[in-house]
Structure formats: C-alpha cells, structure tokens
RNA sequence: GGUGCCAUCGCCAAGUGGUAAGGCCGCAGCCUGCAAAGCUGCUAUCCCCAGUUCAAAUCUGGGUGGCACCUCCA
C-alpha cells in the first residue's frame, strides 16, 4: 500500500505503527447546515481508503468527528429560535442519512466536541503548563505560536511579515497575530461551558487534537495516529494548529501520514451560497440514486479538484450502468465468491494511492470481456462464476453494484407507472407474437414516454429508466 | 504580494524516463421484425519554446494559461 503524504508531498509506502492495525482520523462536518457535495466527496474518499486498507488485511479504527460547538451553530439556533441541540441533532441525523445513501460505512468512532470537553481541558492545561499557551486579561487562552519552533512546518508556510500588517485589527490581546484561540471566554450568558479557565467555548482546532488523544493514544505510540485526513483547505490553519497543539502538549507528533482530498466545484465555480441550493447533497439525492453520486464523485482521483457538472454525471452514470447490466445478465445465480486474478489486480491498483481511474479501466475491460463471452453460445458456467466473484469484489471494495439491478434501473418511477409499464409490455408482447409490428411499435412509443427504454432479451422484455 | 498545484483526443480521465489505459460522444459493422442492450472495428504524440538523454507526456530552465490556500470553510 502506498499513500501520497500531503505534508512530505511524496508518495510513501504505508507502514502502520502497529503491524496489521491502522488508526485513521478524519475531520468531519460542523453540523450547522445540510451537507454539500464537498462533504460527500471527503467522506467518500476516506470510506474508500478504509475499504482498501481492510482489503489489504489491515484492521482499521476509523474516527470521524462531529463538530457540534461552533459560532455558526449558535447563530443558526438564534436565527431559527431553536436550541443548539435541536440544530446539531437535526443536521447530524441528516448527515448520517445522506452518507448512508452514498453507501458510506459508519466510522468506528464518531466523537462529538460536546462529549470531549474534558479531553480538551486536559490538553489546554498541559499547553499552559508547558508555556505553549497563555491566558489573556479577558479570559481567553491562546496558543503561543512563537513558542513552537516547528510551527508552520506542516503546511510549509513562511511567517509572512506583510500578513501581520494587514491583520493588526484582530484581537489586541494576542502576543502574536498568528496565535489562535484554545479557549474563548464568553460572558454573554449564552452558550458556554464551565472550564478550569472560566466559562466559555473551546477553539475549533483543539477539538480534534483532544479527540485524537482521547480515543487513540497509547503510552508508547510514536505518533498519535497513523493517518490524518480531511479536505485540502484544512491543511492550513486547521491541521497546522492541530499538529502544533499535539506536538507541544504531548511527546508525540500528531500523525505519520497526512491525506487531503481535493475540492468540489460546481460548473467551474467554487461552491457558494449564492449559487443556490444545487450543491446540497439532499437535492442531488432527489434526482439521482445515491450510488450514481457515489460513483461519479469517486470517479476522479481523490487529490484532484473535482468539477461537478451534470453532463459528466450522466456519462459517469452510463459507466455504472454497465456494471448493473452485467449483474442483470447473471441475476439469480448462486454466489460463491472466490478471489480471482481480477480481484488481485483491482486491489493492486487501488493500493497505489487509491488509483480509481486505473481501477475503473480494469472494471470496464472485465465487463466487456465477460459480455463478449456471454454473447457467444454456450453455458459458460465457469465464466459466470468468476464474473460473479469479480462483481462481488467490486461491490465490497468500491461499493459499486450493491443494489438489486432491476431496482437500480427503476430509480425515480412510482408504483403506478411501473404497473402501467408492465401492463403495456404484456400487450406489446401479444402484438409482437401476432406479428403486428405497427401496433407493437405504437405501444413501445407509449412505454418510452414514461422516460424508459425497452430491451428485448431471450429472457423477456425489460425496461430501464433512461 | 506570499506559498503551492495543474495543463493529455469534442467531453471526463489514467499514465512521472522506454515509445499514449478506460468511459462518454461520434462513425462503420454484427445482432434485432425494427429498436434498445451487448459485441467488433475506427478516432490524440500529450499548452508553447529551449535543454538533458540512446530514449521525455513523463526530468531541467523559460514562457503562456488555469486553479487553490494565506488564520470561517470538506
């Protein structure tokens, strides 16, 4: 297994701290709004990573956090006149539901900020004790960036003098403009938590460091975790600051490998509220099967920026359709999975920093080759068995082809329409038997008007949503 | 301004030194009552210039164009 380390900027052979075991932490969502395609992309990428690691024989402990303390949550609660918990519960539930539609497995651990406050207190106290953090007169606690000689080495940034001049207006209490809040005192009687540093709220960055420390670290770990993941925008400042906190509060660096997924743009533009709601996952799921979105969002390498575009989605869907059509051809066969040469090749290419494009090419070639043999006369018992094993493996490692193939092709049609189509197909078959092709073609036109296409096969007539 | 990434067929997209994967679209054919699906065949020398090398899409330098981050952000 090889992974591109976005800190060292090179592809590295993956070696976990403990043989056979992998600890993975990914920055999850702040639950103040519906998930958008970017959240989906990130969750999808690390879902794939976990599957590939497991296929390589690793036992993975995967944590993805929920940030449920945040100014934006408080703002939303005030706007909607609801409690913080109502807001965070609502969006957390929605997030879980939508991720499930995408075929994303649940993380093993899903820590919440509200449930990790003690771990944050401990970490902040250690930083204060080590003189890496200081308390200001108004009760805030800041990380002292000047005290950390390795600060900015994660994101390879240089301390920019110009930067300081531009941002002088922000918080005069800080020793250095680069210092970031570990604890913000809140006196307005609103949302605050009691802490050894006074009542207030934790800074964003400390949450992740604390959760990792709480859930993963054992006494002898050379790193807190093996792999830390998240969106590309998180490298700085979020991950830089996380790494600084952990490094200065404990005796170990935060992570051995860092992985960052690329961004999702819509029609060439950065996602923003002004573009309307088209980027929300819930809206995309109304129009497309979750697995179509999974396939499309995963079809480009995880490190590249992804340009979401409906035309591309449609051509990508046609590629997924091929998997399901092959599955249809083998429908009803008893599955007896065995690891084929194809499975080995697929795993090999995915183990090279998740090379999904090569993996998809392998799948397409496998499909064409299987169809070709199946088209010729003969029972092909061995080939069918092998192909079924291949499809099973694709489903397991990539999560493609997990549904009933007939239901997959019927996405979005209601029961009345399905019944009407079935009725018309019987009528058309009768007309065909009577060689009344004019009538059968008229009926077909009527069926096509439902937005479906028809396929006459030796096993009967089937239809698919187009 | 600082730092970094990218540029491969009409579209999407692999390939990081050995002579261009795959999908969509298109064209031709097989199959089909006709279709659809499936199959077969056909379609690029890799932004530009210079260099290194027996050999470069792949390395180096320069140029052009696009993008990201710079303390809210998956």
Short mmCIF file of C-alpha atoms (C1' of nucleotides) in Angstrom, two decimals:
data_model
loop_
_atom_site.label_atom_id
_atom_site.label_comp_id
_atom_site.label_asym_id
_atom_site.label_seq_id
_atom_site.Cartn_x
_atom_site.Cartn_y
_atom_site.Cartn_z
CA UNK A 1 0.00 0.00 0.00
CA UNK A 2 1.29 3.43 -0.97
CA UNK A 3 -0.15 6.73 0.14
CA UNK A 4 0.63 10.24 -1.01
CA UNK A 5 1.59 12.20 2.06
CA UNK A 6 0.42 15.74 1.56
CA UNK A 7 2.89 17.09 4.11
CA UNK A 8 6.00 15.45 2.70
CA UNK A 9 4.48 15.87 -0.77
CA UNK A 10 5.54 12.47 -1.89
CA UNK A 11 4.10 9.01 -2.30
CA UNK A 12 5.19 6.88 0.64
CA UNK A 13 4.95 3.19 1.36
CA UNK A 14 2.41 2.79 4.09
CA UNK A 15 3.68 1.19 7.28
CA UNK A 16 1.45 1.42 10.33
CA UNK A 17 2.83 1.87 13.84
CA UNK A 18 1.41 -1.46 14.94
CA UNK A 19 1.60 -4.26 12.42
CA UNK A 20 -1.77 -5.06 10.90
CA UNK A 21 -3.55 -2.17 12.58
CA UNK A 22 -4.35 1.30 11.30
CA UNK A 23 -5.60 4.32 13.18
CA UNK A 24 -7.31 6.87 10.98
CA UNK A 25 -8.86 10.19 11.93
CA UNK A 26 -10.75 12.40 9.50
CA UNK A 27 -12.16 15.84 10.13
CA UNK A 28 -15.92 15.59 9.80
CA UNK A 29 -18.59 18.22 9.43
CA UNK A 30 -19.65 21.13 11.57
CA UNK A 31 -23.34 20.42 11.90
CA UNK A 32 -24.97 23.77 11.27
CA UNK A 33 -26.32 23.18 7.77
CA UNK A 34 -27.09 20.48 5.21
CA UNK A 35 -24.17 18.53 3.82
CA UNK A 36 -22.99 19.62 0.40
CA UNK A 37 -21.13 17.71 -2.30
CA UNK A 38 -17.79 18.56 -0.74
CA UNK A 39 -18.72 16.83 2.49
CA UNK A 40 -19.81 13.86 0.41
CA UNK A 41 -16.54 13.78 -1.51
CA UNK A 42 -14.44 13.80 1.64
CA UNK A 43 -16.50 11.12 3.36
CA UNK A 44 -16.44 9.05 0.18
CA UNK A 45 -12.68 9.27 -0.24
CA UNK A 46 -11.97 8.06 3.27
CA UNK A 47 -14.64 5.39 3.02
CA UNK A 48 -12.73 4.09 0.03
CA UNK A 49 -9.45 4.32 1.91
CA UNK A 50 -10.85 2.24 4.77
CA UNK A 51 -12.16 -0.38 2.35
CA UNK A 52 -8.82 -0.64 0.57
CA UNK A 53 -6.88 -0.81 3.84
CA UNK A 54 -9.17 -3.58 5.05
CA UNK A 55 -8.86 -5.43 1.77
CA UNK A 56 -5.12 -5.32 2.34
CA UNK A 57 -5.65 -7.13 5.59
CA UNK A 58 -5.43 -4.23 8.00
CA UNK A 59 -7.73 -3.86 10.92
CA UNK A 60 -8.73 -0.21 10.80
CA UNK A 61 -10.00 2.02 13.55
CA UNK A 62 -11.63 4.92 11.80
CA UNK A 63 -12.77 8.04 13.60
CA UNK A 64 -14.64 10.92 12.01
CA UNK A 65 -15.70 13.70 14.31
CA UNK A 66 -18.82 15.82 14.56
CA UNK A 67 -18.15 19.43 15.46
CA UNK A 68 -21.19 20.42 17.47
CA UNK A 69 -19.78 23.51 19.17
CA UNK A 70 -19.32 26.42 16.83
CA UNK A 71 -20.29 30.03 16.34
CA UNK A 72 -22.18 29.19 13.17
CA UNK A 73 -24.32 26.69 15.05
CA UNK A 74 -25.15 29.28 17.67
CA UNK A 75 -26.02 31.80 15.01
CA UNK A 76 -28.32 29.33 13.27
CA UNK A 77 -30.03 28.45 16.53
CA UNK A 78 -30.67 32.11 17.26
CA UNK A 79 -31.99 32.74 13.75
CA UNK A 80 -34.38 29.81 13.91
CA UNK A 81 -35.25 30.24 17.56
CA UNK A 82 -34.24 26.66 18.29
CA UNK A 83 -31.82 25.22 20.81
CA UNK A 84 -28.26 24.32 19.92
CA UNK A 85 -29.03 20.68 20.46
CA UNK A 86 -32.04 20.81 18.15
CA UNK A 87 -29.87 22.22 15.42
CA UNK A 88 -26.96 19.82 15.86
CA UNK A 89 -29.20 16.77 16.26
CA UNK A 90 -31.15 17.69 13.18
CA UNK A 91 -28.12 18.13 10.94
CA UNK A 92 -26.25 15.19 12.42
CA UNK A 93 -29.18 12.91 11.64
CA UNK A 94 -29.43 14.34 8.13
CA UNK A 95 -25.71 13.84 7.63
CA UNK A 96 -25.92 10.21 8.68
CA UNK A 97 -28.90 9.58 6.46
CA UNK A 98 -27.28 11.14 3.40
CA UNK A 99 -23.96 9.40 3.90
CA UNK A 100 -25.83 6.10 4.15
CA UNK A 101 -27.47 6.81 0.77
CA UNK A 102 -23.98 7.15 -0.67
CA UNK A 103 -23.04 3.72 0.64
CA UNK A 104 -20.57 5.17 3.14
CA UNK A 105 -19.88 2.90 6.05
CA UNK A 106 -20.16 4.33 9.54
CA UNK A 107 -16.89 5.23 11.20
CA UNK A 108 -15.94 3.12 14.19
CA UNK A 109 -15.80 6.18 16.38
CA UNK A 110 -17.71 9.39 15.88
CA UNK A 111 -16.62 11.73 18.64
CA UNK A 112 -18.51 14.93 19.31
CA UNK A 113 -16.96 18.10 20.64
CA UNK A 114 -19.59 18.35 23.36
CA UNK A 115 -18.58 14.92 24.62
CA UNK A 116 -14.87 15.63 24.56
CA UNK A 117 -14.60 18.74 26.72
CA UNK A 118 -12.60 17.09 29.50
CA UNK A 119 -10.04 15.90 26.99
CA UNK A 120 -9.78 19.46 25.70
CA UNK A 121 -9.34 20.85 29.22
CA UNK A 122 -6.51 18.41 29.83
CA UNK A 123 -4.75 19.33 26.63
CA UNK A 124 -5.15 23.07 27.15
CA UNK A 125 -3.88 22.76 30.73
CA UNK A 126 -0.81 20.89 29.52
CA UNK A 127 -0.13 23.63 26.99
CA UNK A 128 -0.43 26.29 29.67
CA UNK A 129 1.86 24.31 31.97
CA UNK A 130 4.40 23.89 29.19
CA UNK A 131 4.32 27.62 28.46
CA UNK A 132 2.96 26.96 24.98
CA UNK A 133 -0.27 28.74 25.81
CA UNK A 134 -1.20 31.83 27.75
CA UNK A 135 -4.27 33.39 29.23
CA UNK A 136 -5.20 36.96 28.38
CA UNK A 137 -6.77 39.52 30.69
CA UNK A 138 -10.18 38.99 29.19
CA UNK A 139 -10.08 35.28 29.92
CA UNK A 140 -9.18 33.82 26.53
CA UNK A 141 -6.48 31.18 26.22
CA UNK A 142 -4.25 31.37 23.18
CA UNK A 143 -1.68 29.06 21.74
CA UNK A 144 1.69 30.79 21.64
CA UNK A 145 2.88 30.12 18.10
CA UNK A 146 6.25 31.73 18.76
CA UNK A 147 6.95 29.08 21.38
CA UNK A 148 6.73 26.28 18.84
CA UNK A 149 9.84 26.17 16.64
CA UNK A 150 8.11 23.74 14.30
CA UNK A 151 5.06 25.89 13.74
CA UNK A 152 4.20 26.15 10.01
CA UNK A 153 6.34 23.15 9.10
CA UNK A 154 3.24 21.08 8.38
CA UNK A 155 1.85 23.37 5.72
CA UNK A 156 5.32 24.57 4.64
CA UNK A 157 4.41 28.14 5.11
CA UNK A 158 6.67 31.03 5.94
CA UNK A 159 5.74 33.56 8.55
CA UNK A 160 4.68 36.48 6.44
CA UNK A 161 5.54 39.96 7.67
CA UNK A 162 3.02 41.55 5.35
CA UNK A 163 0.39 39.41 6.90
CA UNK A 164 0.90 40.97 10.29
CA UNK A 165 0.40 44.46 8.97
CA UNK A 166 -2.77 43.52 7.20
CA UNK A 167 -4.44 41.95 10.18
CA UNK A 168 -3.46 44.20 13.06
CA UNK A 169 -7.04 44.90 13.91
CA UNK A 170 -7.74 41.37 15.13
CA UNK A 171 -7.52 40.81 18.87
CA UNK A 172 -5.09 43.15 20.51
CA UNK A 173 -4.64 40.79 23.48
CA UNK A 174 -2.68 38.26 21.46
CA UNK A 175 1.10 38.18 21.73
CA UNK A 176 1.34 37.38 18.06
CA UNK A 177 -1.23 37.77 15.34
CA UNK A 178 -0.70 34.14 14.36
CA UNK A 179 -1.70 32.89 17.81
CA UNK A 180 -5.01 31.07 17.80
CA UNK A 181 -7.64 30.55 20.48
CA UNK A 182 -7.75 27.39 22.55
CA UNK A 183 -10.49 28.74 24.77
CA UNK A 184 -12.68 31.73 24.24
CA UNK A 185 -14.32 33.25 27.27
CA UNK A 186 -17.98 34.04 26.84
CA UNK A 187 -19.72 36.38 29.20
CA UNK A 188 -22.96 36.98 27.41
CA UNK A 189 -24.75 34.23 29.28
CA UNK A 190 -25.35 32.44 26.00
CA UNK A 191 -23.76 29.18 25.06
CA UNK A 192 -20.87 28.47 27.32
CA UNK A 193 -19.27 25.64 29.19
CA UNK A 194 -17.59 25.69 32.56
CA UNK A 195 -13.91 25.01 32.44
CA UNK A 196 -10.83 25.40 34.62
CA UNK A 197 -10.14 28.54 32.57
CA UNK A 198 -13.53 30.10 33.21
CA UNK A 199 -16.77 29.75 31.31
CA UNK A 200 -16.57 29.88 27.55
CA UNK A 201 -16.16 27.79 24.42
CA UNK A 202 -13.27 25.79 23.00
CA UNK A 203 -11.42 26.89 19.90
CA UNK A 204 -12.06 24.84 16.80
CA UNK A 205 -8.60 23.32 16.48
CA UNK A 206 -8.32 21.95 19.98
CA UNK A 207 -11.33 19.71 19.46
CA UNK A 208 -9.62 17.40 17.01
CA UNK A 209 -6.35 17.20 18.93
CA UNK A 210 -8.24 16.34 22.10
CA UNK A 211 -10.46 13.73 20.49
CA UNK A 212 -7.49 12.02 18.90
CA UNK A 213 -5.63 12.00 22.19
CA UNK A 214 -8.68 10.60 23.97
CA UNK A 215 -9.54 7.83 21.56
CA UNK A 216 -6.27 6.69 20.08
CA UNK A 217 -3.17 7.39 22.04
CA UNK A 218 -1.44 4.66 23.94
CA UNK A 219 1.64 5.24 26.06
CA UNK A 220 4.20 4.07 23.56
CA UNK A 221 2.77 5.47 20.32
CA UNK A 222 5.44 7.22 18.25
CA UNK A 223 2.60 9.16 16.64
CA UNK A 224 -0.89 9.82 17.94
CA UNK A 225 -2.37 8.18 14.84
CA UNK A 226 -1.20 6.64 11.58
CA UNK A 227 -3.22 8.69 9.14
CA UNK A 228 -4.94 12.03 9.45
CA UNK A 229 -7.30 13.06 6.69
CA UNK A 230 -9.52 15.93 5.66
CA UNK A 231 -10.31 18.43 2.93
CA UNK A 232 -7.47 20.26 1.22
CA UNK A 233 -8.49 23.56 2.78
CA UNK A 234 -7.93 22.13 6.24
CA UNK A 235 -4.17 21.81 5.88
CA UNK A 236 -3.84 25.39 6.97
CA UNK A 237 -4.70 26.57 9.51
CA UNK A 238 -6.68 23.71 10.99
CA UNK A 239 -4.23 20.84 10.68
CA UNK A 240 -1.22 23.04 11.22
CA UNK A 241 -2.70 24.13 14.51
CA UNK A 242 -3.83 20.67 15.49
CA UNK A 243 -0.34 19.37 14.90
CA UNK A 244 1.19 22.22 16.92
CA UNK A 245 -1.10 21.58 19.87
CA UNK A 246 -0.44 17.87 20.00
CA UNK A 247 3.28 18.26 19.46
CA UNK A 248 3.62 20.81 22.24
CA UNK A 249 1.27 19.18 24.73
CA UNK A 250 2.46 15.61 24.34
CA UNK A 251 5.65 13.80 23.48
CA UNK A 252 4.45 12.58 20.08
CA UNK A 253 3.69 14.16 16.70
CA UNK A 254 0.07 14.01 15.64
CA UNK A 255 0.12 11.80 12.57
CA UNK A 256 2.58 9.82 10.49
CA UNK A 257 0.69 10.27 7.20
CA UNK A 258 -1.49 13.15 6.07
CA UNK A 259 -4.07 12.84 3.32
CA UNK A 260 -6.04 15.71 1.86
CA UNK A 261 -8.81 15.38 -0.67
CA UNK A 262 -9.36 17.91 -3.44
CA UNK A 263 -12.21 20.34 -3.66
CA UNK A 264 -15.55 20.07 -5.40
CA UNK A 265 -16.53 22.93 -7.67
CA UNK A 266 -19.85 23.33 -9.45
CA UNK A 267 -19.71 24.05 -13.17
CA UNK A 268 -16.27 25.50 -12.75
CA UNK A 269 -17.16 27.75 -9.87
CA UNK A 270 -16.41 27.45 -6.23
CA UNK A 271 -19.39 26.36 -4.22
CA UNK A 272 -21.09 29.20 -2.52
CA UNK A 273 -24.45 30.03 -1.09
CA UNK A 274 -25.12 32.43 -3.93
CA UNK A 275 -25.24 29.55 -6.40
CA UNK A 276 -28.48 28.39 -4.84
CA UNK A 277 -29.14 25.01 -3.33
CA UNK A 278 -27.89 22.83 -6.15
CA UNK A 279 -24.83 21.83 -4.23
CA UNK A 280 -26.71 20.32 -1.32
CA UNK A 281 -26.45 16.60 -1.18
CA UNK A 282 -30.09 16.22 -0.28
CA UNK A 283 -31.10 17.87 -3.53
CA UNK A 284 -28.74 15.80 -5.62
CA UNK A 285 -30.17 12.69 -3.99
CA UNK A 286 -33.66 13.62 -5.12
CA UNK A 287 -32.57 13.50 -8.73
CA UNK A 288 -30.07 10.64 -8.67
CA UNK A 289 -29.60 7.33 -6.97
CA UNK A 290 -27.06 7.66 -4.15
CA UNK A 291 -24.84 5.11 -5.81
CA UNK A 292 -24.72 7.16 -9.01
CA UNK A 293 -23.43 10.08 -6.97
CA UNK A 294 -21.00 7.80 -5.18
CA UNK A 295 -19.66 6.53 -8.48
CA UNK A 296 -19.42 9.97 -10.00
CA UNK A 297 -17.78 11.69 -7.05
CA UNK A 298 -15.32 8.83 -6.66
CA UNK A 299 -14.50 8.54 -10.38
CA UNK A 300 -11.74 11.12 -10.24
CA UNK A 301 -8.59 10.78 -8.18
CA UNK A 302 -9.16 11.99 -4.65
CA UNK A 303 -6.39 14.58 -4.70
CA UNK A 304 -7.61 16.36 -7.83
CA UNK A 305 -10.13 19.10 -7.64
CA UNK A 306 -13.45 17.85 -8.82
CA UNK A 307 -15.69 19.82 -11.12
CA UNK A 308 -19.29 18.77 -10.62
CA UNK A 309 -21.24 19.01 -13.81
CA UNK A 310 -24.49 17.32 -14.73
CA UNK A 311 -23.32 16.20 -18.19
CA UNK A 312 -20.31 14.49 -16.68
CA UNK A 313 -22.50 12.91 -14.06
CA UNK A 314 -24.71 11.45 -16.76
CA UNK A 315 -21.82 10.00 -18.74
CA UNK A 316 -20.41 8.64 -15.50
CA UNK A 317 -23.76 7.03 -14.72
CA UNK A 318 -23.62 5.17 -18.03
CA UNK A 319 -20.41 3.62 -16.83
CA UNK A 320 -22.04 2.42 -13.62
CA UNK A 321 -24.98 1.15 -15.71
CA UNK A 322 -22.58 -1.27 -17.41
CA UNK A 323 -21.83 -2.90 -14.08
CA UNK A 324 -25.53 -3.30 -13.37
CA UNK A 325 -26.34 -4.65 -16.82
CA UNK A 326 -23.74 -7.34 -16.37
CA UNK A 327 -25.19 -8.02 -12.95
CA UNK A 328 -28.57 -8.38 -14.60
CA UNK A 329 -27.21 -10.96 -17.00
CA UNK A 330 -26.06 -13.04 -14.06
CA UNK A 331 -29.13 -12.42 -11.96
CA UNK A 332 -30.37 -15.37 -9.95
CA UNK A 333 -27.10 -17.28 -9.91
CA UNK A 334 -25.96 -18.55 -6.55
CA UNK A 335 -22.97 -16.57 -5.39
CA UNK A 336 -19.86 -18.47 -4.43
CA UNK A 337 -17.14 -15.88 -4.03
CA UNK A 338 -13.58 -16.76 -4.78
CA UNK A 339 -10.66 -14.44 -5.21
CA UNK A 340 -9.81 -14.15 -8.89
CA UNK A 341 -6.83 -12.69 -10.72
CA UNK A 342 -9.03 -9.69 -11.47
CA UNK A 343 -9.55 -9.10 -7.76
CA UNK A 344 -5.80 -9.08 -7.21
CA UNK A 345 -5.24 -6.58 -9.97
CA UNK A 346 -8.02 -4.36 -8.75
CA UNK A 347 -6.65 -4.31 -5.22
CA UNK A 348 -3.14 -3.69 -6.50
CA UNK A 349 -4.07 -0.61 -8.43
CA UNK A 350 -6.26 0.78 -5.66
CA UNK A 351 -3.45 0.19 -3.20
CA UNK A 352 -1.37 2.64 -5.20
CA UNK A 353 -2.70 5.79 -3.55
CA UNK A 354 -6.28 4.89 -4.50
CA UNK A 355 -5.82 4.96 -8.26
CA UNK A 356 -9.50 4.86 -9.06
CA UNK A 357 -9.12 5.64 -12.77
CA UNK A 358 -6.99 2.60 -13.39
CA UNK A 359 -9.38 0.56 -11.27
CA UNK A 360 -12.35 1.69 -13.35
CA UNK A 361 -10.47 0.85 -16.54
CA UNK A 362 -9.88 -2.65 -15.22
CA UNK A 363 -13.55 -2.98 -14.40
CA UNK A 364 -14.63 -1.80 -17.85
CA UNK A 365 -12.31 -4.25 -19.53
CA UNK A 366 -13.57 -7.07 -17.31
CA UNK A 367 -17.16 -6.19 -18.19
CA UNK A 368 -16.53 -6.05 -21.93
CA UNK A 369 -14.67 -9.30 -21.87
CA UNK A 370 -17.40 -11.05 -19.85
CA UNK A 371 -20.14 -9.70 -22.11
CA UNK A 372 -18.27 -10.81 -25.19
CA UNK A 373 -18.00 -14.38 -23.95
CA UNK A 374 -21.56 -14.39 -22.69
CA UNK A 375 -22.75 -13.26 -26.14
CA UNK A 376 -21.41 -16.38 -27.77
CA UNK A 377 -23.31 -19.63 -27.44
CA UNK A 378 -22.59 -21.93 -24.54
CA UNK A 379 -23.26 -22.25 -20.83
CA UNK A 380 -20.08 -20.55 -19.61
CA UNK A 381 -20.59 -21.88 -16.11
CA UNK A 382 -17.03 -21.14 -15.02
CA UNK A 383 -17.02 -17.68 -16.53
CA UNK A 384 -20.28 -16.79 -14.84
CA UNK A 385 -18.95 -17.93 -11.51
CA UNK A 386 -15.76 -15.93 -12.00
CA UNK A 387 -17.62 -12.84 -13.15
CA UNK A 388 -19.92 -13.03 -10.17
CA UNK A 389 -16.88 -13.18 -7.90
CA UNK A 390 -15.48 -10.12 -9.65
CA UNK A 391 -18.70 -8.19 -9.19
CA UNK A 392 -18.86 -9.21 -5.56
CA UNK A 393 -15.35 -7.92 -5.03
CA UNK A 394 -16.10 -4.63 -6.80
CA UNK A 395 -19.08 -4.17 -4.51
CA UNK A 396 -17.03 -4.91 -1.44
CA UNK A 397 -14.01 -2.75 -2.18
CA UNK A 398 -15.64 0.10 -4.10
CA UNK A 399 -19.26 -0.08 -3.08
CA UNK A 400 -20.46 -0.16 -6.70
CA UNK A 401 -23.23 -2.53 -7.77
CA UNK A 402 -24.63 -3.08 -4.31
CA UNK A 403 -28.28 -2.83 -5.29
CA UNK A 404 -30.73 -5.14 -6.98
CA UNK A 405 -30.01 -4.41 -10.67
CA UNK A 406 -33.66 -4.22 -11.66
CA UNK A 407 -34.49 -1.76 -8.91
CA UNK A 408 -31.41 0.28 -9.77
CA UNK A 409 -32.71 0.89 -13.27
CA UNK A 410 -36.13 1.88 -11.99
CA UNK A 411 -34.97 4.78 -9.82
CA UNK A 412 -37.45 7.62 -9.63
CA UNK A 413 -40.54 5.89 -11.07
CA UNK A 414 -43.58 5.44 -8.89
CA UNK A 415 -45.52 2.20 -8.46
CA UNK A 416 -48.39 3.28 -10.69
CA UNK A 417 -46.04 3.95 -13.57
CA UNK A 418 -44.27 0.64 -13.06
CA UNK A 419 -47.58 -1.24 -13.10
CA UNK A 420 -48.69 0.57 -16.22
CA UNK A 421 -45.41 -0.23 -17.96
CA UNK A 422 -45.69 -3.90 -17.03
CA UNK A 423 -49.21 -3.95 -18.44
CA UNK A 424 -48.12 -2.32 -21.70
CA UNK A 425 -45.22 -4.74 -22.08
CA UNK A 426 -47.68 -7.68 -21.99
CA UNK A 427 -49.84 -6.01 -24.64
CA UNK A 428 -46.78 -5.36 -26.78
CA UNK A 429 -45.64 -8.95 -26.48
CA UNK A 430 -49.01 -10.11 -27.71
CA UNK A 431 -48.83 -7.76 -30.68
CA UNK A 432 -45.32 -8.99 -31.44
CA UNK A 433 -46.45 -12.61 -31.35
CA UNK A 434 -49.20 -11.73 -33.79
CA UNK A 435 -46.54 -10.04 -35.96
CA UNK A 436 -48.47 -6.81 -35.68
CA UNK A 437 -45.33 -4.67 -35.56
CA UNK A 438 -47.14 -1.43 -36.21
CA UNK A 439 -49.17 -1.94 -33.04
CA UNK A 440 -46.17 -3.15 -31.02
CA UNK A 441 -44.19 -0.07 -32.05
CA UNK A 442 -47.08 2.18 -31.07
CA UNK A 443 -47.17 0.54 -27.67
CA UNK A 444 -43.42 0.90 -27.38
CA UNK A 445 -43.68 4.63 -28.04
CA UNK A 446 -46.22 4.82 -25.26
CA UNK A 447 -43.87 2.99 -22.90
CA UNK A 448 -40.95 5.21 -23.93
CA UNK A 449 -43.00 8.24 -22.94
CA UNK A 450 -42.51 7.20 -19.32
CA UNK A 451 -38.85 8.07 -19.77
CA UNK A 452 -37.69 4.49 -20.04
CA UNK A 453 -36.06 2.36 -22.70
CA UNK A 454 -37.02 -1.19 -23.64
CA UNK A 455 -34.84 -4.22 -24.13
CA UNK A 456 -35.99 -7.42 -25.74
CA UNK A 457 -33.90 -10.32 -24.47
CA UNK A 458 -34.16 -14.10 -24.67
CA UNK A 459 -35.45 -13.99 -21.11
CA UNK A 460 -38.20 -11.50 -21.85
CA UNK A 461 -38.62 -7.77 -22.24
CA UNK A 462 -37.06 -5.47 -19.68
CA UNK A 463 -37.11 -1.75 -19.21
CA UNK A 464 -34.74 0.81 -17.79
CA UNK A 465 -35.15 4.38 -16.72
CA UNK A 466 -33.19 6.50 -19.18
"C1'" G B 1 2.16 40.21 -2.52
"C1'" G B 2 3.48 35.05 -0.31
"C1'" U B 3 3.10 29.64 -0.85
"C1'" G B 4 1.62 25.56 -3.63
"C1'" C B 5 -0.92 22.74 -7.50
"C1'" C B 6 -2.28 21.86 -12.52
"C1'" A B 7 -2.22 21.97 -18.29
"C1'" U B 8 -3.02 14.54 -22.05
"C1'" C B 9 -8.49 13.07 -28.02
"C1'" G B 10 -15.07 17.11 -28.72
"C1'" C B 11 -16.06 15.96 -23.00
"C1'" C B 12 -14.43 13.22 -18.34
"C1'" A B 13 -9.74 10.97 -17.16
"C1'" A B 14 -5.11 7.30 -16.11
"C1'" G B 15 -0.07 7.12 -17.16
"C1'" U B 16 6.04 10.52 -13.66
"C1'" G B 17 12.12 8.16 -18.48
"C1'" G B 18 11.24 3.25 -22.98
"C1'" U B 19 7.74 4.73 -27.24
"C1'" A B 20 -0.23 7.38 -25.23
"C1'" A B 21 -5.34 3.00 -20.24
"C1'" G B 22 -10.53 3.44 -19.71
"C1'" G B 23 -15.50 5.80 -20.08
"C1'" C B 24 -18.96 9.32 -22.68
"C1'" C B 25 -19.97 11.32 -27.55
"C1'" G B 26 -19.28 10.18 -32.98
"C1'" C B 27 -18.68 6.87 -37.41
"C1'" A B 28 -18.89 1.76 -39.67
"C1'" G B 29 -20.40 -3.30 -38.91
"C1'" C B 30 -22.63 -7.77 -36.27
"C1'" C B 31 -27.07 -8.99 -33.62
"C1'" U B 32 -32.56 -7.44 -33.81
"C1'" G B 33 -39.14 -7.63 -37.30
"C1'" C B 34 -37.31 -2.52 -36.20
"C1'" A B 35 -35.11 -0.79 -31.83
"C1'" A B 36 -32.63 -0.94 -27.10
"C1'" A B 37 -28.78 -3.56 -24.76
"C1'" G B 38 -24.33 -6.24 -25.96
"C1'" C B 39 -20.06 -7.18 -29.15
"C1'" U B 40 -16.25 -5.81 -33.09
"C1'" G B 41 -13.50 -2.03 -35.69
"C1'" C B 42 -12.05 3.30 -36.29
"C1'" U B 43 -10.64 8.35 -33.79
"C1'" A B 44 -4.88 12.21 -29.79
"C1'" U B 45 2.08 12.10 -29.50
"C1'" C B 46 0.47 14.67 -24.60
"C1'" C B 47 -0.17 24.05 -23.89
"C1'" C B 48 4.43 26.68 -26.25
"C1'" C B 49 9.93 27.28 -26.59
"C1'" A B 50 14.76 25.61 -25.30
"C1'" G B 51 17.75 21.86 -22.90
"C1'" U B 52 19.39 16.87 -20.62
"C1'" U B 53 19.20 11.68 -22.55
"C1'" C B 54 20.33 6.27 -26.94
"C1'" A B 55 15.20 7.33 -25.40
"C1'" A B 56 10.60 12.52 -22.41
"C1'" A B 57 3.67 13.35 -21.96
"C1'" U B 58 6.99 11.95 -18.01
"C1'" C B 59 13.43 15.30 -15.97
"C1'" U B 60 15.58 20.77 -16.14
"C1'" G B 61 15.01 26.08 -17.45
"C1'" G B 62 11.89 29.85 -19.54
"C1'" G B 63 7.03 31.33 -21.27
"C1'" U B 64 1.61 31.23 -21.56
"C1'" G B 65 -2.94 29.81 -19.37
"C1'" G B 66 -5.97 27.96 -15.23
"C1'" C B 67 -6.73 26.87 -10.01
"C1'" A B 68 -6.11 26.60 -4.65
"C1'" C B 69 -4.62 28.31 0.25
"C1'" C B 70 -2.87 32.74 3.20
"C1'" U B 71 -5.99 32.14 10.22
"C1'" C B 72 -14.93 30.88 8.63
"C1'" C B 73 -14.64 26.51 5.11
"C1'" A B 74 -14.88 19.05 3.38
#
